[in-house]
């Protein structure tokens, strides 16, 4: 991959982690983190105050293994009695792009259990909708999430994910506050207004 990328005049990377990895290999890399449209993806419904936790996940079936849905997310939800709400492309659970804001707002939290990511757009979009995001330490998740403040960073195990789901379930008011902090963070740091200039600079270079 490095030999292939060295043929190009420039390379962009959507997370600081990828940027550092490529820089260490001598590539000319521009840091161009993903952004989100905060006018489209915004809180329109509150987190639930009681009942089963509603856990969101968005993925394509062929990426199930890398995304960890069957191996980690679904078992964690079953363990704590949470309802898994899936946006699964190319299936009867497909959700159109126009309906994704409503999908996120129909959940209490979003779980990313990926083994690798650049910067999960689904996690960023759900964060913009004021949902609590639980993620493994992959790609841009460590830039988006301050653990225990606006979301949770976890190990890739059923137990670790279930533990954070239990916390959200048992601390609804605190989870709502955490979601608000996440929304504020996204507005300040991850909106396209904030992030687009880096992409434009890269494309003009």
Tab-separated table of C-alpha atoms in Angstrom:
chain	number	residue	atom	x	y	z
A	1	UNK	CA	0.000	0.000	0.000
A	2	UNK	CA	2.786	2.419	0.894
A	3	UNK	CA	4.598	1.757	-2.399
A	4	UNK	CA	1.352	2.360	-4.294
A	5	UNK	CA	0.539	5.598	-2.443
A	6	UNK	CA	4.038	6.976	-3.012
A	7	UNK	CA	3.170	7.238	-6.710
A	8	UNK	CA	0.756	10.066	-5.952
A	9	UNK	CA	1.541	13.748	-5.530
A	10	UNK	CA	-0.377	13.823	-2.270
A	11	UNK	CA	-2.427	11.613	0.023
A	12	UNK	CA	-5.176	12.585	2.465
A	13	UNK	CA	-6.118	10.781	5.670
A	14	UNK	CA	-9.316	11.199	7.689
A	15	UNK	CA	-7.843	10.571	11.137
A	16	UNK	CA	-4.768	11.794	12.975
A	17	UNK	CA	-3.758	8.204	13.618
A	18	UNK	CA	-3.682	7.381	9.894
A	19	UNK	CA	-1.926	10.665	9.168
A	20	UNK	CA	0.847	9.826	11.634
A	21	UNK	CA	1.223	6.283	10.287
A	22	UNK	CA	1.568	7.493	6.703
A	23	UNK	CA	3.905	10.351	7.660
A	24	UNK	CA	6.180	7.872	9.401
A	25	UNK	CA	6.414	6.003	6.092
A	26	UNK	CA	7.553	9.128	4.267
A	27	UNK	CA	4.305	9.950	2.483
A	28	UNK	CA	3.149	13.491	1.748
A	29	UNK	CA	-0.055	13.372	3.805
A	30	UNK	CA	-2.722	16.002	4.457
A	31	UNK	CA	-4.946	15.584	7.503
A	32	UNK	CA	-8.540	15.886	6.264
A	33	UNK	CA	-10.853	14.641	9.026
A	34	UNK	CA	-14.471	13.860	8.232
A	35	UNK	CA	-17.169	16.378	9.028
A	36	UNK	CA	-20.936	16.354	9.412
A	37	UNK	CA	-23.793	18.650	8.395
A	38	UNK	CA	-25.079	19.824	11.771
A	39	UNK	CA	-28.226	21.295	10.203
A	40	UNK	CA	-29.294	17.881	8.867
A	41	UNK	CA	-27.965	15.704	11.674
A	42	UNK	CA	-29.287	17.268	14.856
A	43	UNK	CA	-31.231	16.234	17.983
A	44	UNK	CA	-34.964	16.084	17.287
A	45	UNK	CA	-36.007	13.560	19.947
A	46	UNK	CA	-34.857	12.997	23.541
A	47	UNK	CA	-33.154	9.901	24.842
A	48	UNK	CA	-35.628	7.529	26.482
A	49	UNK	CA	-36.144	7.952	30.217
A	50	UNK	CA	-37.148	4.365	30.950
A	51	UNK	CA	-37.678	0.977	29.337
A	52	UNK	CA	-35.173	-0.990	27.266
A	53	UNK	CA	-32.190	0.908	25.922
A	54	UNK	CA	-32.325	1.495	22.148
A	55	UNK	CA	-28.912	0.802	20.630
A	56	UNK	CA	-28.141	1.891	17.081
A	57	UNK	CA	-25.722	0.395	14.573
A	58	UNK	CA	-25.282	1.034	10.842
A	59	UNK	CA	-23.387	-1.366	8.594
A	60	UNK	CA	-23.300	-3.489	5.452
A	61	UNK	CA	-23.704	-7.270	6.021
A	62	UNK	CA	-20.467	-8.123	4.206
A	63	UNK	CA	-18.586	-5.986	6.755
A	64	UNK	CA	-20.219	-7.651	9.781
A	65	UNK	CA	-16.990	-9.309	10.945
A	66	UNK	CA	-14.969	-6.081	10.853
A	67	UNK	CA	-17.831	-4.080	12.363
A	68	UNK	CA	-18.287	-6.642	15.155
A	69	UNK	CA	-22.085	-6.626	15.051
A	70	UNK	CA	-22.775	-10.360	15.381
A	71	UNK	CA	-19.727	-11.085	17.522
A	72	UNK	CA	-19.848	-8.194	19.987
A	73	UNK	CA	-22.706	-5.693	19.648
A	74	UNK	CA	-25.672	-8.039	19.394
A	75	UNK	CA	-24.498	-10.303	22.282
A	76	UNK	CA	-23.863	-7.231	24.457
A	77	UNK	CA	-27.393	-5.968	23.791
A	78	UNK	CA	-28.865	-9.376	24.579
A	79	UNK	CA	-26.868	-9.535	27.787
A	80	UNK	CA	-28.350	-6.297	29.148
A	81	UNK	CA	-31.814	-6.502	27.600
A	82	UNK	CA	-31.247	-3.654	25.148
A	83	UNK	CA	-33.012	-3.380	21.788
A	84	UNK	CA	-30.633	-3.359	18.815
A	85	UNK	CA	-31.866	-0.992	16.089
A	86	UNK	CA	-30.090	-1.722	12.804
A	87	UNK	CA	-29.610	0.273	9.629
A	88	UNK	CA	-28.368	-2.576	7.469
A	89	UNK	CA	-27.626	-1.784	3.837
A	90	UNK	CA	-28.720	-4.202	1.118
A	91	UNK	CA	-31.286	-5.872	3.355
A	92	UNK	CA	-34.879	-5.442	4.509
A	93	UNK	CA	-33.445	-3.225	7.273
A	94	UNK	CA	-32.056	-0.727	4.782
A	95	UNK	CA	-32.439	2.929	5.798
A	96	UNK	CA	-32.197	5.598	3.100
A	97	UNK	CA	-29.701	8.449	3.557
A	98	UNK	CA	-32.598	10.898	3.915
A	99	UNK	CA	-33.993	8.861	6.802
A	100	UNK	CA	-30.730	8.433	8.719
A	101	UNK	CA	-31.214	11.516	10.965
A	102	UNK	CA	-34.540	10.054	12.125
A	103	UNK	CA	-32.870	6.666	12.580
A	104	UNK	CA	-30.259	8.095	14.951
A	105	UNK	CA	-32.882	10.090	16.831
A	106	UNK	CA	-34.789	6.870	17.398
A	107	UNK	CA	-31.889	5.498	19.448
A	108	UNK	CA	-30.340	6.264	22.836
A	109	UNK	CA	-26.777	5.438	21.880
A	110	UNK	CA	-24.657	4.256	18.978
A	111	UNK	CA	-22.088	1.471	19.178
A	112	UNK	CA	-19.034	1.126	16.936
A	113	UNK	CA	-17.203	-2.140	17.635
A	114	UNK	CA	-14.992	-2.057	14.558
A	115	UNK	CA	-11.575	-3.682	14.414
A	116	UNK	CA	-10.433	-0.884	12.071
A	117	UNK	CA	-11.842	2.397	10.788
A	118	UNK	CA	-10.740	5.573	9.115
A	119	UNK	CA	-13.308	7.817	10.791
A	120	UNK	CA	-16.769	6.322	11.213
A	121	UNK	CA	-19.296	8.637	9.574
A	122	UNK	CA	-22.129	6.799	11.343
A	123	UNK	CA	-20.562	7.490	14.730
A	124	UNK	CA	-20.055	11.137	13.795
A	125	UNK	CA	-23.613	11.522	12.509
A	126	UNK	CA	-25.130	9.922	15.595
A	127	UNK	CA	-22.944	12.154	17.764
A	128	UNK	CA	-24.312	15.190	15.918
A	129	UNK	CA	-27.801	13.939	16.827
A	130	UNK	CA	-26.867	14.080	20.516
A	131	UNK	CA	-26.605	10.337	21.018
A	132	UNK	CA	-24.076	8.741	23.353
A	133	UNK	CA	-21.387	7.011	21.267
A	134	UNK	CA	-19.597	3.889	22.481
A	135	UNK	CA	-16.614	2.974	20.328
A	136	UNK	CA	-13.524	0.869	20.168
A	137	UNK	CA	-10.289	2.855	19.875
A	138	UNK	CA	-10.173	2.956	16.085
A	139	UNK	CA	-9.499	5.726	13.593
A	140	UNK	CA	-11.030	9.055	14.484
A	141	UNK	CA	-13.009	7.754	17.457
A	142	UNK	CA	-10.201	8.734	19.817
A	143	UNK	CA	-10.358	12.281	18.433
A	144	UNK	CA	-14.135	12.562	18.660
A	145	UNK	CA	-14.655	10.922	22.052
A	146	UNK	CA	-13.307	12.039	25.409
A	147	UNK	CA	-13.898	8.886	27.429
A	148	UNK	CA	-16.494	9.334	30.156
A	149	UNK	CA	-17.197	12.947	29.169
A	150	UNK	CA	-19.018	12.914	25.818
A	151	UNK	CA	-18.962	9.174	25.108
A	152	UNK	CA	-17.095	5.974	25.865
A	153	UNK	CA	-14.003	4.271	24.469
A	154	UNK	CA	-14.027	0.528	25.126
A	155	UNK	CA	-12.110	-2.672	24.489
A	156	UNK	CA	-13.498	-4.908	21.759
A	157	UNK	CA	-15.279	-7.346	24.048
A	158	UNK	CA	-18.902	-8.149	24.803
A	159	UNK	CA	-18.296	-7.431	28.486
A	160	UNK	CA	-16.812	-3.968	27.909
A	161	UNK	CA	-19.636	-2.897	25.614
A	162	UNK	CA	-22.308	-4.359	27.916
A	163	UNK	CA	-20.798	-2.519	30.888
A	164	UNK	CA	-21.191	0.860	29.164
A	165	UNK	CA	-24.715	-0.002	28.007
A	166	UNK	CA	-25.652	-0.778	31.600
A	167	UNK	CA	-24.265	2.585	32.705
A	168	UNK	CA	-26.363	4.424	30.114
A	169	UNK	CA	-29.454	2.396	31.025
A	170	UNK	CA	-29.044	3.101	34.745
A	171	UNK	CA	-28.016	6.766	34.410
A	172	UNK	CA	-30.494	8.218	31.922
A	173	UNK	CA	-30.150	11.852	33.016
A	174	UNK	CA	-26.356	11.666	32.948
A	175	UNK	CA	-26.502	9.991	29.544
A	176	UNK	CA	-28.675	12.828	28.254
A	177	UNK	CA	-26.103	15.331	29.514
A	178	UNK	CA	-23.343	13.303	27.860
A	179	UNK	CA	-25.261	13.433	24.577
A	180	UNK	CA	-25.577	17.199	24.858
A	181	UNK	CA	-21.841	17.503	25.430
A	182	UNK	CA	-21.264	15.399	22.333
A	183	UNK	CA	-23.537	17.614	20.254
A	184	UNK	CA	-21.680	20.716	21.452
A	185	UNK	CA	-18.345	19.063	20.656
A	186	UNK	CA	-19.483	18.219	17.129
A	187	UNK	CA	-20.800	21.736	16.513
A	188	UNK	CA	-17.503	23.256	17.649
A	189	UNK	CA	-15.029	20.813	16.123
A	190	UNK	CA	-16.578	18.481	13.532
A	191	UNK	CA	-19.120	20.448	11.491
A	192	UNK	CA	-18.344	20.856	7.784
A	193	UNK	CA	-18.011	24.579	8.431
A	194	UNK	CA	-15.031	23.701	10.594
A	195	UNK	CA	-13.649	20.799	8.548
A	196	UNK	CA	-14.225	21.701	4.898
A	197	UNK	CA	-11.220	24.089	4.579
A	198	UNK	CA	-8.739	21.235	5.079
A	199	UNK	CA	-10.326	19.297	2.207
A	200	UNK	CA	-10.300	22.361	-0.039
A	201	UNK	CA	-6.630	23.004	0.734
A	202	UNK	CA	-5.783	19.403	-0.124
A	203	UNK	CA	-7.728	19.453	-3.398
A	204	UNK	CA	-6.106	22.740	-4.471
A	205	UNK	CA	-2.573	21.608	-3.661
